[in-house]
Amino acid sequence: MAFDINRIKEVYSNMEQRVNKAREITGKPLTLTEKILYSHLWDGTATKAFSRGKDYVDFAPDRIACQDATAQMALLQFMQAGKSKVAVPTTVHCDHLIQAKEGADKDLQAALNNSNEVFNFLESVSNKYGIGFWKPGAGIIHQVVLENYAFPGGMMIGTDSHTVNAGGLGMVAIGVGGADAVDVMAGMAWELKFPKLIGVKLTGKASGWTAPKDVILKVAGIVSAKGGTGSILEYFGEGATSMSCTGKGTICNMGAEIGATTSTFGYDESMERYLRATDRDDVADAANAVKEHLTADPEVYANPEDYFDQVIEINLSELKPHLNGPFSPDIATPVGTMNEKATKNDWPMDVEWGLIGSCTNSSYEDLSRASSIAEQALKKGLKIKSELGINPGSEQVRYTADRDGILKKFEDLNARIFTNACGPCIGQWARYDDPKNAPKNSIVHSFNRNFAKRADGNPNTHAFVASPEMVMAITISGRLDFNPITDTLVNDRGEKVKLDEPTGWELPPKGFEVKDNGYLEPVKDGSGIDVIVDPDSERLQLLTPFEPIGNEIKGAKLLIKAHGKCTTDHISMAGPWLRFRGHLDNISNNCLIGAVNAFNMKTNFVKNQLSGEYDAVPATQRNYKKAGIKTIVVGDHNYGEGSSREHAAMEPRHLGVAAVLVKSFARIHETNLKKQGMLALTFIDERDYGLIQEDDTFNFLDLNEFAPGKPLTIEVIHGDGSKDIIVTNHTYNDSQIEWFNEGSALNLIKKENA
């Protein structure tokens, strides 16, 4: 039975009326995305048609999910909101703070030893405020959500950018910063700019070595790492219905890597099968009763160009397996063409590690298809050339896969079975003692992201993304350019052998099974529970409200002009820094240490204009803060892409940065900056980025006239006394300007609750 069947039935009971009204208001047939959005309006039934990419709209999500790294700051903020219980069903999942090193049991125990203070805090806060708690080892947040909470036609938000995974079950599921989640936990509306729509028509049917992962790897190559920003991707066509539910989840999951707001699929038989297999017959029955509203109107898929802002068509029968990377998940290379590309770019051809798992590819189907390749290696006498690591997606998947002998096939190849957790996917991998000086090498994995230093902290690791079965084949061969469709391998008897096509099960033939899924239900009344934070703790710190920046910014200094890609990993690194996610001052010591200084092309080495000396970014910024001087960060395109971590906004805010001025923002990061009461600005003329010099001082000339749609003008005074005027755009509406005036969105919530 579903965790919240009554709430799901309530959504479905309103759907027909709200969809019909939206169809009437817009005067046209509706996409699935529009049906879900219009049926989740904060004000209920639609009264106007919204303009895509323009109108800010208030929504009422059905639920919230938080992972342990981001949940700390989100719940620390919620504790200030003055509420006794969360207003919307919420869960916390402990999957980020478990480092992959020796294997599941030892690694889980090490995490419990090292992060017990944080886990206890999260458990007690969850219990106090009516939040469901999934213990360490229970599984990766997005796989657990798919197995337990996701439902067709629903809307959810989560404090992780890969919340979008739930689109595999027909949801509109969107990654947000913790401050957004706090709004909804506190019973307020959630605001989103009404997205543009990209339709992806899938024809044909995948077979052989081609997997659902290859669809999104292909799309990433077409759209680029920022091409989906501000858009929802809706997949449809015979190719979509031919895929498994977890395969759909894989495609939606990695949509975050093209900047998409989210991705989704219409309800079909594969989703019904998955719901019933995961003990949710009640949800399947309820969905079947309204299934016409859980997919687009027929006219939309018949003539998609009339209803989507962009249409992409992919023939799965012709799609080849892909290998994307290194350093960016949108560098797409069809398998079989890697040799020339790798040789030209001097990518290491020998593969040292293959990693299978993460929230993207850790389902039963993923593991079964990869294990079919492992089994072939054992039977055909092949020695595995690379090291192999496996992260099951949940305890239910792990237990069932172990019962069915799937994990043993990996273990017989000397694989390391890690904990049901994120592990290497988020940098929680103890691969090296000294990652900074580790050698140049290549790895392949089934994860979603492959930014430099992401997996193991080594800037020289070239990480490539592929399907689990392709990762398994390349790991056996030990070669980046191995093509299992055409190439042969030599076995231990000196014979040339060829790997057969992978096989597997969409769902376990004997059904899912688990002894302890790791879930803790909160008490009905948490008023008697005390949440204690040690004032001397290095891991946790109660928050102090931010003071308003004010509408007079004069004499602000340049902290850093970031060159090129500057993701949230560059602004607030993960890996060893995850331990400080609940302590704002301590984690602020990693603020922008990964950003490349445009004036010397070094990281964590910027000029302090007060002393003339060069120092680390956090130390320099703390010096400015001590002197009472505001600062500005300047950046390039798609600034803040990647993980949803709001620490990338809270750290600069805590240290005294007043504004971030860039060519363009990633959606979540721009919102996070706004929520924390900062200025998020873009150059009207991108060429003005080139005007910024190392010794610049900034005066905001018209901030006292801050208003929606009105550009802000900045006087830039250079070190030689010369001046430039830069005009900047912003996307603030009246409510968001109020956040700025109050110092943060949370300050406004507290004020309203008081």
PDB file of N, CA and C in Angstrom, residues 206 210 219 246 311 321 323 345 373 418 465 513-514 519 538 594 614 621-622 688 696 715 718 732 750-751:
ATOM      1  N   ALA A 206      14.519   0.154 -28.667  1.00  0.00           N
ATOM      2  CA  ALA A 206      15.928  -0.138 -28.385  1.00  0.00           C
ATOM      3  C   ALA A 206      16.138  -1.642 -28.272  1.00  0.00           C
ATOM      4  N   THR A 210      21.993  -1.126 -26.889  1.00  0.00           N
ATOM      5  CA  THR A 210      21.418   0.194 -26.642  1.00  0.00           C
ATOM      6  C   THR A 210      20.472   0.138 -25.449  1.00  0.00           C
ATOM      7  N   VAL A 219      20.488  12.898 -26.173  1.00  0.00           N
ATOM      8  CA  VAL A 219      19.819  14.194 -26.000  1.00  0.00           C
ATOM      9  C   VAL A 219      20.801  15.234 -25.462  1.00  0.00           C
ATOM     10  N   THR A 246      11.812   2.073 -14.768  1.00  0.00           N
ATOM     11  CA  THR A 246      13.111   2.518 -14.250  1.00  0.00           C
ATOM     12  C   THR A 246      13.993   3.046 -15.373  1.00  0.00           C
ATOM     13  N   VAL A 311      10.932  20.380 -30.681  1.00  0.00           N
ATOM     14  CA  VAL A 311      10.690  18.942 -30.784  1.00  0.00           C
ATOM     15  C   VAL A 311      11.972  18.255 -31.241  1.00  0.00           C
ATOM     16  N   PRO A 321      24.854   2.805 -28.717  1.00  0.00           N
ATOM     17  CA  PRO A 321      25.336   3.083 -27.354  1.00  0.00           C
ATOM     18  C   PRO A 321      26.309   4.259 -27.370  1.00  0.00           C
ATOM     19  N   LEU A 323      29.094   6.965 -25.099  1.00  0.00           N
ATOM     20  CA  LEU A 323      30.042   7.165 -24.008  1.00  0.00           C
ATOM     21  C   LEU A 323      30.271   8.677 -23.948  1.00  0.00           C
ATOM     22  N   ASN A 345      42.479  13.856 -28.570  1.00  0.00           N
ATOM     23  CA  ASN A 345      42.435  14.672 -27.356  1.00  0.00           C
ATOM     24  C   ASN A 345      43.361  14.172 -26.247  1.00  0.00           C
ATOM     25  N   ILE A 373      26.417  -9.557 -18.427  1.00  0.00           N
ATOM     26  CA  ILE A 373      27.736  -9.408 -19.061  1.00  0.00           C
ATOM     27  C   ILE A 373      28.817  -9.982 -18.146  1.00  0.00           C
ATOM     28  N   PHE A 418      29.491  -1.736  -2.736  1.00  0.00           N
ATOM     29  CA  PHE A 418      29.443  -0.631  -1.781  1.00  0.00           C
ATOM     30  C   PHE A 418      28.053  -0.511  -1.160  1.00  0.00           C
ATOM     31  N   VAL A 465      30.638   8.639 -19.030  1.00  0.00           N
ATOM     32  CA  VAL A 465      29.321   8.156 -18.616  1.00  0.00           C
ATOM     33  C   VAL A 465      28.761   7.207 -19.669  1.00  0.00           C
ATOM     34  N   GLU A 513      11.751  -8.216  -2.533  1.00  0.00           N
ATOM     35  CA  GLU A 513      11.731  -8.692  -1.149  1.00  0.00           C
ATOM     36  C   GLU A 513      12.742  -7.873  -0.349  1.00  0.00           C
ATOM     37  N   VAL A 514      12.432  -7.626   0.917  1.00  0.00           N
ATOM     38  CA  VAL A 514      13.354  -6.914   1.798  1.00  0.00           C
ATOM     39  C   VAL A 514      12.998  -7.241   3.239  1.00  0.00           C
ATOM     40  N   TYR A 519      13.079   2.389   7.028  1.00  0.00           N
ATOM     41  CA  TYR A 519      12.199   3.545   7.229  1.00  0.00           C
ATOM     42  C   TYR A 519      11.768   3.684   8.680  1.00  0.00           C
ATOM     43  N   GLU A 538      31.518  20.903  15.456  1.00  0.00           N
ATOM     44  CA  GLU A 538      32.146  21.269  14.190  1.00  0.00           C
ATOM     45  C   GLU A 538      31.243  20.942  13.006  1.00  0.00           C
ATOM     46  N   GLY A 594      37.104  26.242  -5.922  1.00  0.00           N
ATOM     47  CA  GLY A 594      37.290  25.526  -7.177  1.00  0.00           C
ATOM     48  C   GLY A 594      37.137  26.396  -8.404  1.00  0.00           C
ATOM     49  N   TYR A 614      48.042  38.158  -2.589  1.00  0.00           N
ATOM     50  CA  TYR A 614      47.173  37.090  -3.093  1.00  0.00           C
ATOM     51  C   TYR A 614      46.965  36.052  -1.996  1.00  0.00           C
ATOM     52  N   GLN A 621      37.889  36.939   1.381  1.00  0.00           N
ATOM     53  CA  GLN A 621      36.540  37.444   1.610  1.00  0.00           C
ATOM     54  C   GLN A 621      36.292  37.736   3.094  1.00  0.00           C
ATOM     55  N   ARG A 622      36.835  36.887   3.955  1.00  0.00           N
ATOM     56  CA  ARG A 622      36.686  37.150   5.400  1.00  0.00           C
ATOM     57  C   ARG A 622      37.385  38.458   5.782  1.00  0.00           C
ATOM     58  N   ASP A 688      30.540  42.937 -21.803  1.00  0.00           N
ATOM     59  CA  ASP A 688      30.950  43.714 -20.629  1.00  0.00           C
ATOM     60  C   ASP A 688      31.710  42.862 -19.618  1.00  0.00           C
ATOM     61  N   ASP A 696      38.963  46.250  -9.576  1.00  0.00           N
ATOM     62  CA  ASP A 696      37.743  47.033  -9.750  1.00  0.00           C
ATOM     63  C   ASP A 696      36.985  47.274  -8.444  1.00  0.00           C
ATOM     64  N   GLU A 715      28.385  51.425 -11.779  1.00  0.00           N
ATOM     65  CA  GLU A 715      29.591  52.164 -12.148  1.00  0.00           C
ATOM     66  C   GLU A 715      30.788  51.333 -11.710  1.00  0.00           C
ATOM     67  N   HIS A 718      37.995  51.386 -12.261  1.00  0.00           N
ATOM     68  CA  HIS A 718      39.172  50.534 -12.409  1.00  0.00           C
ATOM     69  C   HIS A 718      40.340  51.066 -11.566  1.00  0.00           C
ATOM     70  N   TYR A 732      13.929  39.459 -10.987  1.00  0.00           N
ATOM     71  CA  TYR A 732      13.190  39.563  -9.727  1.00  0.00           C
ATOM     72  C   TYR A 732      11.760  40.062  -9.978  1.00  0.00           C
ATOM     73  N   LYS A 750       9.366  34.143   8.617  1.00  0.00           N
ATOM     74  CA  LYS A 750       9.313  34.329  10.078  1.00  0.00           C
ATOM     75  C   LYS A 750       8.466  35.546  10.437  1.00  0.00           C
ATOM     76  N   LYS A 751       8.629  36.592   9.649  1.00  0.00           N
ATOM     77  CA  LYS A 751       7.881  37.821   9.911  1.00  0.00           C
ATOM     78  C   LYS A 751       6.386  37.575   9.733  1.00  0.00           C
TER      79      LYS A 751
END
